[in-house]
Short mmCIF file of C-alpha atoms and ligand atoms in Angstrom, two decimals:
data_model
loop_
_atom_site.label_atom_id
_atom_site.label_comp_id
_atom_site.label_asym_id
_atom_site.label_seq_id
_atom_site.Cartn_x
_atom_site.Cartn_y
_atom_site.Cartn_z
CA UNK P 1 99.59 130.31 112.29
CA UNK P 2 99.09 130.55 108.60
CA UNK P 3 96.24 128.69 106.88
CA UNK P 4 97.54 126.37 104.16
CA UNK P 5 96.12 126.28 100.56
CA UNK P 6 96.39 123.95 97.64
CA UNK P 7 97.21 126.09 94.65
CA UNK P 8 97.92 123.55 92.05
CA UNK P 9 97.69 119.80 91.52
CA UNK P 10 98.77 117.23 88.88
CA UNK P 11 99.15 113.68 88.39
CA UNK P 12 100.14 110.96 85.83
CA UNK P 13 97.90 108.29 84.85
CA UNK P 14 98.12 105.39 87.31
CA UNK P 15 98.64 101.84 85.99
CA UNK P 16 101.19 99.43 84.60
CA UNK P 17 103.31 101.94 82.79
CA UNK P 18 106.10 99.73 81.56
CA UNK P 19 107.65 102.31 79.37
CA UNK P 20 107.94 105.01 82.10
CA UNK P 21 110.71 105.30 84.64
CA UNK P 22 110.41 106.46 88.26
CA UNK P 23 112.01 109.89 87.54
CA UNK P 24 109.85 110.53 84.45
CA UNK P 25 106.62 109.90 86.42
CA UNK P 26 107.76 112.17 89.19
CA UNK P 27 108.72 115.00 86.79
CA UNK P 28 105.45 114.75 84.80
CA UNK P 29 103.40 115.07 87.85
CA UNK P 30 105.49 117.87 89.26
CA UNK P 31 105.46 119.92 86.02
CA UNK P 32 101.69 119.43 85.71
CA UNK P 33 101.10 120.78 89.24
CA UNK P 34 103.40 123.81 88.59
CA UNK P 35 101.57 124.52 85.31
CA UNK P 36 98.22 124.04 87.03
CA UNK P 37 99.15 126.53 89.74
CA UNK P 38 100.47 129.15 87.24
CA UNK P 39 103.66 129.68 89.18
CA UNK P 40 107.25 129.39 88.35
CA UNK P 41 109.50 126.62 89.65
CA UNK P 42 111.73 129.32 91.17
CA UNK P 43 108.91 130.22 93.50
CA UNK P 44 109.16 126.71 95.25
CA UNK P 45 111.08 127.00 98.50
CA UNK P 46 111.11 123.26 99.57
CA UNK P 47 110.14 119.93 98.13
CA UNK P 48 108.78 117.07 100.08
CA UNK P 49 109.01 113.78 98.07
CA UNK P 50 106.76 110.88 99.08
CA UNK P 51 107.92 107.39 98.41
CA UNK P 52 107.70 103.99 99.89
CA UNK P 53 109.68 101.27 98.21
CA UNK P 54 112.07 102.81 95.51
CA UNK P 55 115.03 101.57 97.55
CA UNK P 56 114.10 97.97 97.25
CA UNK P 57 112.19 97.94 94.07
CA UNK P 58 114.14 100.34 91.91
CA UNK P 59 117.43 100.39 93.89
CA UNK P 60 117.07 104.12 94.14
CA UNK P 61 117.19 106.17 97.43
CA UNK P 62 117.78 109.88 97.65
CA UNK P 63 114.36 110.47 96.09
CA UNK P 64 114.33 114.13 97.07
CA UNK P 65 117.40 114.89 95.16
CA UNK P 66 116.16 112.71 92.16
CA UNK P 67 112.91 114.67 91.89
CA UNK P 68 114.36 118.18 92.34
CA UNK P 69 117.28 117.54 89.96
CA UNK P 70 115.07 116.18 87.17
CA UNK P 71 112.38 118.78 87.70
CA UNK P 72 115.06 121.25 86.68
CA UNK P 73 115.35 122.99 89.99
CA UNK P 74 118.78 121.72 91.08
CA UNK P 75 120.24 125.30 90.56
CA UNK P 76 117.66 126.73 92.94
CA UNK P 77 119.44 124.86 95.63
CA UNK P 78 116.18 124.39 97.76
CA UNK P 79 115.84 121.59 100.25
CA UNK P 80 114.38 118.39 98.97
CA UNK P 81 113.42 115.71 101.52
CA UNK P 82 111.74 112.30 101.12
CA UNK P 83 109.08 111.23 103.53
CA UNK P 84 108.58 107.54 104.10
CA UNK P 85 105.64 106.18 106.04
CA UNK P 86 104.95 103.03 103.98
CA UNK P 87 101.64 103.30 102.19
CA UNK P 88 100.75 106.43 104.20
CA UNK P 89 103.78 108.37 102.81
CA UNK P 90 101.52 110.57 100.65
CA UNK P 91 99.32 111.85 103.54
CA UNK P 92 102.37 112.00 105.92
CA UNK P 93 104.30 114.20 103.35
CA UNK P 94 101.39 116.58 102.90
CA UNK P 95 101.15 116.97 106.51
CA UNK P 96 104.83 117.76 106.98
CA UNK P 97 104.69 120.26 104.20
CA UNK P 98 101.52 121.87 105.71
CA UNK P 99 103.42 122.19 109.16
CA UNK P 100 106.41 123.67 107.31
CA UNK P 101 103.99 126.46 106.14
CA UNK P 102 102.19 126.84 109.38
CA UNK P 103 105.71 127.21 111.11
CA UNK P 104 106.21 130.47 109.00
CA UNK P 105 109.38 129.21 107.44
CA UNK P 106 107.99 128.77 103.93
CA UNK P 107 105.31 130.21 101.77
CA UNK P 108 105.35 127.85 98.69
CA UNK P 109 106.02 124.10 99.09
CA UNK P 110 105.77 121.23 96.62
CA UNK P 111 104.67 117.70 97.55
CA UNK P 112 105.53 115.04 94.98
CA UNK P 113 104.59 111.39 95.49
CA UNK P 114 105.87 108.60 93.19
CA UNK P 115 106.07 104.82 93.00
CA UNK P 116 107.29 102.60 90.24
CA UNK P 117 106.13 99.03 91.08
CA UNK P 118 106.20 97.26 87.88
CA UNK P 119 110.10 97.04 87.70
CA UNK P 120 110.23 93.59 89.32
CA UNK P 121 109.53 90.15 88.05
CA UNK P 122 106.46 88.03 88.95
CA UNK P 123 105.75 87.37 92.68
CA UNK P 124 108.79 89.24 93.80
CA UNK P 125 106.45 92.25 94.30
CA UNK P 126 104.58 90.35 97.05
CA UNK P 127 107.85 89.96 99.03
CA UNK P 128 108.79 93.53 98.51
CA UNK P 129 105.47 94.98 99.50
CA UNK P 130 105.54 92.84 102.53
CA UNK P 131 108.24 95.01 103.78
CA UNK P 132 105.41 97.37 105.09
CA UNK P 133 104.66 94.65 107.60
CA UNK P 134 106.72 93.46 110.49
CA UNK P 135 109.30 91.50 108.50
CA UNK P 136 110.64 89.31 111.23
CA UNK P 137 107.35 88.44 113.04
CA UNK P 138 104.83 88.52 110.18
CA UNK P 139 106.24 88.42 106.74
CA UNK P 140 108.97 85.85 107.75
CA UNK P 141 106.25 83.27 108.32
CA UNK P 142 104.48 83.89 105.05
CA UNK P 143 102.12 86.62 105.97
CA UNK P 144 101.44 89.05 103.03
CA UNK P 145 99.57 92.32 103.12
CA UNK P 146 96.61 90.60 101.40
CA UNK P 147 96.61 87.65 103.91
CA UNK P 148 96.47 89.89 106.92
CA UNK P 149 93.62 91.84 105.39
CA UNK P 150 91.95 88.50 104.83
CA UNK P 151 92.50 87.46 108.46
CA UNK P 152 90.79 90.69 109.40
CA UNK P 153 87.95 90.17 106.98
CA UNK P 154 87.19 86.64 108.14
CA UNK P 155 86.95 87.69 111.76
CA UNK P 156 84.98 90.77 111.02
CA UNK P 157 82.45 88.98 108.85
CA UNK P 158 81.98 86.26 111.44
CA UNK P 159 81.69 88.59 114.50
CA UNK P 160 79.22 91.04 112.77
CA UNK P 161 77.38 88.73 110.45
CA UNK P 162 78.61 90.58 107.33
CA UNK P 163 78.36 88.90 103.97
CA UNK P 164 81.08 88.87 101.42
CA UNK P 165 78.74 90.82 99.22
CA UNK P 166 79.17 93.96 101.33
CA UNK P 167 82.98 93.81 100.79
CA UNK P 168 82.53 93.38 97.04
CA UNK P 169 80.31 96.51 96.99
CA UNK P 170 83.38 98.67 97.85
CA UNK P 171 85.12 97.40 94.77
CA UNK P 172 82.05 97.72 92.59
CA UNK P 173 81.93 101.36 93.62
CA UNK P 174 85.51 101.96 93.16
CA UNK P 175 85.37 100.66 89.57
CA UNK P 176 82.15 102.60 88.72
CA UNK P 177 83.83 105.83 89.80
CA UNK P 178 87.13 105.02 88.11
CA UNK P 179 85.29 104.49 84.85
CA UNK P 180 84.74 108.31 84.87
CA UNK P 181 88.26 109.18 85.85
CA UNK P 182 90.78 109.51 82.95
CA UNK P 183 93.81 108.99 85.35
CA UNK P 184 92.58 105.73 86.79
CA UNK P 185 94.22 102.37 86.22
CA UNK P 186 90.98 100.51 85.50
CA UNK P 187 88.16 101.88 83.44
CA UNK P 188 85.82 98.72 83.50
CA UNK P 189 82.76 98.66 85.60
CA UNK P 190 82.34 95.42 87.49
CA UNK P 191 79.16 93.67 88.76
CA UNK P 192 78.89 92.39 92.17
CA UNK P 193 78.96 88.79 90.74
CA UNK P 194 82.30 89.50 89.04
CA UNK P 195 83.58 91.11 92.26
CA UNK P 196 82.60 87.90 94.30
CA UNK P 197 83.73 85.36 91.86
CA UNK P 198 87.20 86.51 91.03
CA UNK P 199 90.31 84.44 91.51
CA UNK P 200 91.29 83.88 95.21
CA UNK P 201 94.32 85.83 96.40
CA UNK P 202 94.14 85.19 100.12
CA UNK P 203 90.79 83.69 101.13
CA UNK P 204 88.34 85.06 101.83
CA UNK P 205 89.69 87.82 99.70
CA UNK P 206 89.94 87.64 95.88
CA UNK P 207 91.60 89.73 93.22
CA UNK P 208 88.66 92.15 93.19
CA UNK P 209 89.11 92.81 96.94
CA UNK P 210 92.77 93.83 96.41
CA UNK P 211 94.30 97.10 95.06
CA UNK P 212 96.60 96.39 92.06
CA UNK P 213 100.37 96.83 91.56
CA UNK P 214 100.48 100.35 90.08
CA UNK P 215 102.98 102.85 88.78
CA UNK P 216 102.21 106.60 89.00
CA UNK P 217 103.04 110.05 90.47
CA UNK P 218 100.98 112.86 91.88
CA UNK P 219 101.98 116.33 92.96
CA UNK P 220 100.51 119.38 94.77
CA UNK P 221 101.62 122.81 95.51
CA UNK P 222 100.82 124.28 98.82
CA UNK P 223 101.09 128.04 99.76
CA UNK P 224 100.61 130.20 102.79
CA UNK P 225 97.66 132.49 103.35
CA UNK P 226 99.99 135.48 102.92
CA UNK P 227 101.04 134.11 99.41
CA UNK P 228 97.62 133.36 98.08
CA UNK P 229 96.28 136.80 99.19
CA UNK P 230 99.27 138.72 97.74
CA UNK P 231 98.93 136.85 94.46
CA UNK P 232 95.12 136.78 94.35
CA UNK P 233 95.05 132.95 93.95
CA UNK P 234 91.92 130.99 94.47
CA UNK P 235 93.37 128.20 96.49
CA UNK P 236 91.66 125.24 98.33
CA UNK P 237 92.06 125.36 101.99
CA UNK P 238 93.48 122.47 103.97
CA UNK P 239 91.28 122.76 107.03
CA UNK P 240 93.26 120.36 109.17
CA UNK P 241 95.42 117.38 109.35
CA UNK P 242 96.19 114.72 112.03
CA UNK P 243 98.10 111.46 112.27
CA UNK P 244 98.15 108.59 114.63
CA UNK P 245 100.25 105.45 115.13
CA UNK P 246 99.29 101.94 116.17
CA UNK P 247 101.24 98.76 116.73
CA UNK P 248 103.16 97.55 113.65
CA UNK P 249 101.85 93.96 113.60
CA UNK P 250 98.25 92.99 113.52
CA UNK P 251 98.75 90.47 116.14
CA UNK P 252 99.80 93.00 118.68
CA UNK P 253 96.67 95.11 118.31
CA UNK P 254 93.69 94.85 120.68
CA UNK P 255 91.52 93.40 117.98
CA UNK P 256 92.04 92.01 114.58
CA UNK P 257 89.61 94.51 113.03
CA UNK P 258 90.33 97.66 115.00
CA UNK P 259 91.94 100.43 113.06
CA UNK P 260 92.64 102.64 116.06
CA UNK P 261 95.04 104.79 113.90
CA UNK P 262 92.20 105.77 111.63
CA UNK P 263 89.77 106.49 114.48
CA UNK P 264 92.15 108.68 116.41
CA UNK P 265 93.45 110.55 113.55
CA UNK P 266 89.90 111.16 112.09
CA UNK P 267 88.56 112.36 115.33
CA UNK P 268 91.52 114.79 115.87
CA UNK P 269 91.22 116.03 112.27
CA UNK P 270 87.53 116.86 112.53
CA UNK P 271 88.10 118.61 115.80
CA UNK P 272 90.93 120.75 114.54
CA UNK P 273 88.81 121.73 111.57
CA UNK P 274 85.67 122.50 113.59
CA UNK P 275 83.87 120.29 111.03
CA UNK P 276 81.10 117.65 111.82
CA UNK P 277 81.04 114.43 109.91
CA UNK P 278 77.55 115.66 108.39
CA UNK P 279 79.59 118.61 106.76
CA UNK P 280 81.78 116.12 104.77
CA UNK P 281 80.86 116.09 101.08
CA UNK P 282 82.92 112.99 100.19
CA UNK P 283 85.68 110.81 101.52
CA UNK P 284 88.69 109.25 99.92
CA UNK P 285 89.51 106.20 101.92
CA UNK P 286 92.65 103.97 101.91
CA UNK P 287 90.91 100.84 100.57
CA UNK P 288 94.03 98.86 99.74
CA UNK P 289 91.70 95.90 100.50
CA UNK P 290 87.97 96.03 100.37
CA UNK P 291 87.58 95.05 104.09
CA UNK P 292 89.55 98.20 105.11
CA UNK P 293 87.06 100.45 103.41
CA UNK P 294 84.22 99.09 105.48
CA UNK P 295 86.25 99.32 108.78
CA UNK P 296 87.42 102.80 107.98
CA UNK P 297 83.88 104.00 107.44
CA UNK P 298 83.24 102.77 110.96
CA UNK P 299 86.38 104.02 112.57
CA UNK P 300 85.98 107.45 111.02
CA UNK P 301 82.45 107.64 112.40
CA UNK P 302 80.33 107.22 109.35
CA UNK P 303 78.72 104.01 110.64
CA UNK P 304 78.55 102.08 113.90
CA UNK P 305 80.96 99.05 114.42
CA UNK P 306 79.72 96.34 112.09
CA UNK P 307 77.40 98.56 110.20
CA UNK P 308 79.32 99.83 107.22
CA UNK P 309 77.31 97.12 105.39
CA UNK P 310 74.30 99.53 105.70
CA UNK P 311 76.34 102.25 103.66
CA UNK P 312 77.97 100.28 100.92
CA UNK P 313 74.99 99.39 98.80
CA UNK P 314 73.79 103.08 98.28
CA UNK P 315 75.09 105.73 100.47
CA UNK P 316 78.78 105.59 99.23
CA UNK P 317 77.88 106.00 95.75
CA UNK P 318 78.19 109.33 93.89
CA UNK P 319 74.98 111.18 94.68
CA UNK P 320 74.66 109.11 97.92
CA UNK P 321 74.68 110.36 101.52
CA UNK P 322 78.50 110.01 101.90
CA UNK P 323 80.20 109.37 98.42
CA UNK P 324 83.28 107.31 99.01
CA UNK P 325 86.31 107.40 96.56
CA UNK P 326 84.93 109.40 93.65
CA UNK P 327 88.42 109.04 92.26
CA UNK P 328 88.06 105.26 91.95
CA UNK P 329 89.89 104.64 95.21
CA UNK P 330 92.92 102.33 95.67
CA UNK P 331 91.15 99.39 94.00
CA UNK P 332 90.44 101.04 90.73
CA UNK P 333 92.24 104.43 90.50
CA UNK P 334 95.34 102.45 91.54
CA UNK P 335 97.71 102.22 94.47
CA UNK P 336 101.18 103.42 93.62
CA UNK P 337 102.15 103.48 97.27
CA UNK P 338 104.16 106.85 97.50
CA UNK P 339 101.70 108.61 95.06
CA UNK P 340 98.51 107.17 96.48
CA UNK P 341 97.96 109.64 99.33
CA UNK P 342 99.07 112.61 97.23
CA UNK P 343 96.64 111.63 94.54
CA UNK P 344 93.81 111.90 96.99
CA UNK P 345 94.67 115.65 97.27
CA UNK P 346 94.69 115.87 93.48
CA UNK P 347 91.16 114.49 93.49
CA UNK P 348 89.94 116.69 96.34
CA UNK P 349 91.51 119.83 94.69
CA UNK P 350 89.61 118.97 91.39
CA UNK P 351 86.30 118.17 93.14
CA UNK P 352 86.36 121.26 95.37
CA UNK P 353 87.11 123.28 92.16
CA UNK P 354 84.10 121.64 90.52
CA UNK P 355 86.30 120.19 87.75
CA UNK P 356 85.48 116.49 87.84
CA UNK P 357 82.98 116.26 85.09
CA UNK P 358 80.89 112.96 85.19
CA UNK P 359 82.20 112.01 88.61
CA UNK P 360 81.68 115.45 90.20
CA UNK P 361 80.32 115.36 93.78
CA UNK P 362 77.57 118.03 93.51
CA UNK P 363 78.17 121.03 95.63
CA UNK P 364 81.27 119.56 97.28
CA UNK P 365 82.35 121.67 100.18
CA UNK P 366 84.63 119.54 102.48
CA UNK P 367 86.57 116.27 101.70
CA UNK P 368 87.94 113.88 104.24
CA UNK P 369 91.14 112.13 103.04
CA UNK P 370 92.45 109.08 104.74
CA UNK P 371 95.96 107.63 104.03
CA UNK P 372 97.04 104.47 105.90
CA UNK P 373 100.31 102.62 106.41
CA UNK P 374 100.34 98.84 105.80
CA UNK P 375 97.67 97.08 107.81
CA UNK P 376 96.82 100.12 109.93
CA UNK P 377 100.08 100.96 111.78
CA UNK P 378 99.55 104.71 110.96
CA UNK P 379 96.81 106.86 109.57
CA UNK P 380 96.81 110.46 108.30
CA UNK P 381 93.57 112.24 107.93
CA UNK P 382 93.13 115.64 106.24
CA UNK P 383 89.96 117.71 106.16
CA UNK P 384 90.16 119.90 102.87
CA UNK P 385 87.84 122.76 102.00
CA UNK P 386 85.81 125.45 103.74
CA UNK P 387 86.63 129.11 104.12
CA UNK V 1 115.27 88.88 101.74
CA UNK V 2 117.89 86.36 102.58
CA UNK V 3 120.23 88.21 104.88
CA UNK V 4 121.46 85.31 107.27
CA UNK V 5 122.61 87.49 110.25
CA UNK V 6 119.24 89.16 110.68
CA UNK V 7 117.33 86.02 110.98
CA UNK V 8 119.99 84.11 112.89
CA UNK V 9 119.83 86.89 115.48
CA UNK V 10 116.16 86.03 116.22
CA UNK V 11 116.42 82.40 115.84
CA UNK V 12 116.51 81.53 119.53
CA UNK V 13 113.07 83.31 120.09
CA UNK V 14 111.85 81.73 116.89
CA UNK V 15 112.98 78.19 117.71
CA UNK V 16 111.68 78.15 121.23
CA UNK V 17 108.81 80.56 121.19
CA UNK V 18 110.58 82.69 123.66
CA UNK V 19 109.00 85.92 124.66
CA UNK V 20 109.33 87.97 127.77
CA UNK V 21 107.51 89.17 130.72
CA UNK V 22 107.25 92.73 132.30
CA UNK V 23 108.43 92.56 135.85
CA UNK V 24 106.19 95.48 136.64
CA UNK V 25 102.79 94.61 135.35
CA UNK V 26 103.39 90.83 134.70
CA UNK V 27 102.12 91.05 131.01
CA UNK V 28 103.64 88.59 128.64
CA UNK V 29 104.98 89.69 125.28
CA UNK V 30 105.78 87.74 122.07
CA UNK V 31 107.97 88.72 120.20
CA UNK V 32 109.98 90.02 123.29
CA UNK V 33 110.10 93.70 123.72
CA UNK V 34 112.76 95.93 125.46
CA UNK V 35 110.09 98.19 126.86
CA UNK V 36 106.60 97.31 128.09
CA UNK V 37 104.07 99.48 126.05
CA UNK V 38 102.03 99.97 129.30
CA UNK V 39 104.55 100.50 131.96
CA UNK V 40 107.17 102.30 129.83
CA UNK V 41 110.20 103.32 131.97
CA UNK V 42 108.89 101.36 134.89
CA UNK V 43 109.68 98.25 132.86
CA UNK V 44 113.13 99.09 131.78
CA UNK V 45 115.64 96.37 133.05
CA UNK V 46 112.72 94.35 134.40
CA UNK V 47 111.78 92.42 131.13
CA UNK V 48 112.44 88.72 131.77
CA UNK V 49 112.60 85.81 129.23
CA UNK V 50 109.44 83.76 129.24
CA UNK V 51 109.09 80.70 127.18
CA UNK V 52 105.49 80.25 125.91
CA UNK V 53 103.74 76.98 125.99
CA UNK V 54 102.75 76.99 122.32
CA UNK V 55 99.16 76.14 122.91
CA UNK V 56 96.44 78.40 121.65
CA UNK V 57 93.22 79.11 119.72
CA UNK V 58 92.76 80.13 116.11
CA UNK V 59 91.61 83.70 116.15
CA UNK V 60 91.38 83.92 112.38
CA UNK V 61 93.18 82.66 109.19
CA UNK V 62 93.62 82.91 105.50
CA UNK V 63 94.46 80.45 102.77
CA UNK V 64 97.16 82.22 100.78
CA UNK V 65 97.32 81.68 97.05
CA UNK V 66 99.37 84.67 95.90
CA UNK V 67 102.74 83.98 97.68
CA UNK V 68 106.12 85.45 97.95
CA UNK V 69 108.98 83.55 95.98
CA UNK V 70 110.34 81.94 99.15
CA UNK V 71 107.00 80.16 99.74
CA UNK V 72 106.27 79.06 96.18
CA UNK V 73 106.59 75.39 97.20
CA UNK V 74 104.02 75.61 100.00
CA UNK V 75 101.37 77.18 97.95
CA UNK V 76 98.61 77.42 98.87
CA UNK V 77 99.19 77.69 102.64
CA UNK V 78 97.28 78.73 105.70
CA UNK V 79 98.34 81.68 107.67
CA UNK V 80 96.80 82.47 111.01
CA UNK V 81 96.78 84.56 113.98
CA UNK V 82 96.87 82.34 117.13
CA UNK V 83 95.88 83.65 120.51
CA UNK V 84 98.34 81.80 122.90
CA UNK V 85 97.11 80.59 126.27
CA UNK V 86 99.81 82.65 127.90
CA UNK V 87 98.30 85.96 126.49
CA UNK V 88 99.95 87.18 123.37
CA UNK V 89 98.92 86.47 119.76
CA UNK V 90 101.32 85.34 117.03
CA UNK V 91 101.23 85.03 113.34
CA UNK V 92 102.16 81.71 112.04
CA UNK V 93 101.21 78.89 109.46
CA UNK V 94 98.86 76.01 110.28
CA UNK V 95 100.11 72.82 108.64
CA UNK V 96 99.23 69.13 108.37
CA UNK V 97 95.60 69.88 107.87
CA UNK V 98 93.24 70.33 104.90
CA UNK V 99 91.81 73.87 104.79
CA UNK V 100 88.38 72.54 105.39
CA UNK V 101 89.44 71.31 108.86
CA UNK V 102 90.65 74.74 110.00
CA UNK V 103 88.19 76.88 111.77
CA UNK V 104 88.22 79.98 114.06
CA UNK V 105 88.26 78.88 117.56
CA UNK V 106 89.90 75.49 117.07
CA UNK V 107 92.82 74.59 119.42
CA UNK V 108 96.34 74.41 118.02
CA UNK V 109 99.86 73.73 119.26
CA UNK V 110 103.29 74.75 118.10
CA UNK V 111 105.70 72.55 116.16
CA UNK V 112 109.25 73.30 114.87
CA UNK V 113 109.38 73.21 111.13
CA UNK V 114 111.13 74.57 108.02
CA UNK V 115 109.50 77.86 107.17
CA UNK V 116 110.86 79.14 103.84
CA UNK V 117 113.48 78.56 101.30
CA UNK V 118 115.21 81.07 99.27
CA UNK V 119 115.43 79.62 95.78
CA UNK V 120 116.17 76.02 94.74
CA UNK V 121 119.41 75.69 96.66
CA UNK V 122 119.12 78.83 98.96
CA UNK V 123 119.06 79.26 102.64
CA UNK V 124 116.45 77.32 104.51
CA UNK V 125 114.73 79.23 107.41
CA UNK V 126 113.28 77.36 110.47
CA UNK V 127 110.70 78.36 113.02
CA UNK V 128 107.37 77.61 114.61
CA UNK V 129 104.35 76.57 112.87
CA UNK V 130 101.03 75.23 114.29
CA UNK V 131 99.05 72.04 114.06
CA UNK V 132 95.52 71.44 115.15
CA UNK V 133 95.51 70.08 118.70
ZN1 LIG L 1 104.35 96.38 132.09
#
């Protein structure tokens, strides 16, 4: 089977982009990726679109056709398919695209992720994003994504004796890194006091524990080994990918703070890549809520259960033992659902090409990228880098 | 999300806390499932209705401030995951208590209440909530 390489990457700024439409965002990211790769749009053989909520937020389905049409490639008549796996759509789309190349069917594939979340009024977005939960047995009763993360956080902190300060440190780190990322939604650094004293959203979580409502798009181009050799392209290798599923609702899982999907996908991805955790230069984690960042560090193997608190004060910083979210993460780079996971690849590509300036992870060789659906019903883990 | 038929379909389970039991391994599920996730095909056709007692223990909870439109009138409310004595855990609100009284590990029992209202004159949804026992 062919190795798969990232040969180009591009993204829009993430944020509340009131004046930009769903299609404009998608096209901007796609064109940036094509230009970055130095190829022609006619070279693309299939398009995978990643999107979570356009049907209910924007009233727009058929996202594959929308992106390919307005990227100007309708006359190429290539297949264009949308991948939906809730907030893990991005990671899932990249994995499907990689498999399409590995199958031998295609040599050049585009993955474009997009979400336009600010097109609804007020608290309506809380109802719409609750569609990533079990609508009938969680959201119906008033559970929201934030409140389920909060339920997890309360139990986790009590059982392992973890202070709220440890959760706050995830957000402090995200904001610090995002302040060095021109594409990030938030450029302001925050103190641990600010992170702990923010307005409550779903206690014990507050505004600084929660990823924002974001608009944005991200795109990457993937190519086969044959294609990069023939065209002498210096691509970044996708060493492995894996995904795993879990129960949809938190109340059905074996524990309120187990993220089995992350544990299983992470272990499988490392094994397939023949890479050890010690080889990982940095991780981009799906910290839609601060608590998930801590639990993911544990489930992925960077810390023992209940001990992520030992990493979050120092080790996760740029220059630390295992830098986490050099991009700014979901909290501060932003979380435009369908674009979030693809955006992790944009960051990885730039980091592994040593093009991240102030937020560059020195000597970055391997990245671990974790994309997660909802409260943990699915995880996709990719290892990127290496020869 | 006010599609009447969808929620009406589930109302019998929601009104009476009716789950089901796998005839093969005897595990109890709520909400009811057509297939036991442990026994798979061995369970097909053997899932029997089972009405839960409604008594349980608070596993964890959150006081929710940022709420969806249908819950605006209840803001802030307490959402919890309750471990029922019969086995399964459920997600539901804890009502009739101050947030200060609610703690992990406390005993609760189910009550039948209005859950949500779509707009000022919209559809009213009913179902279970929990009160401290
Ligand atoms: Zn069974």
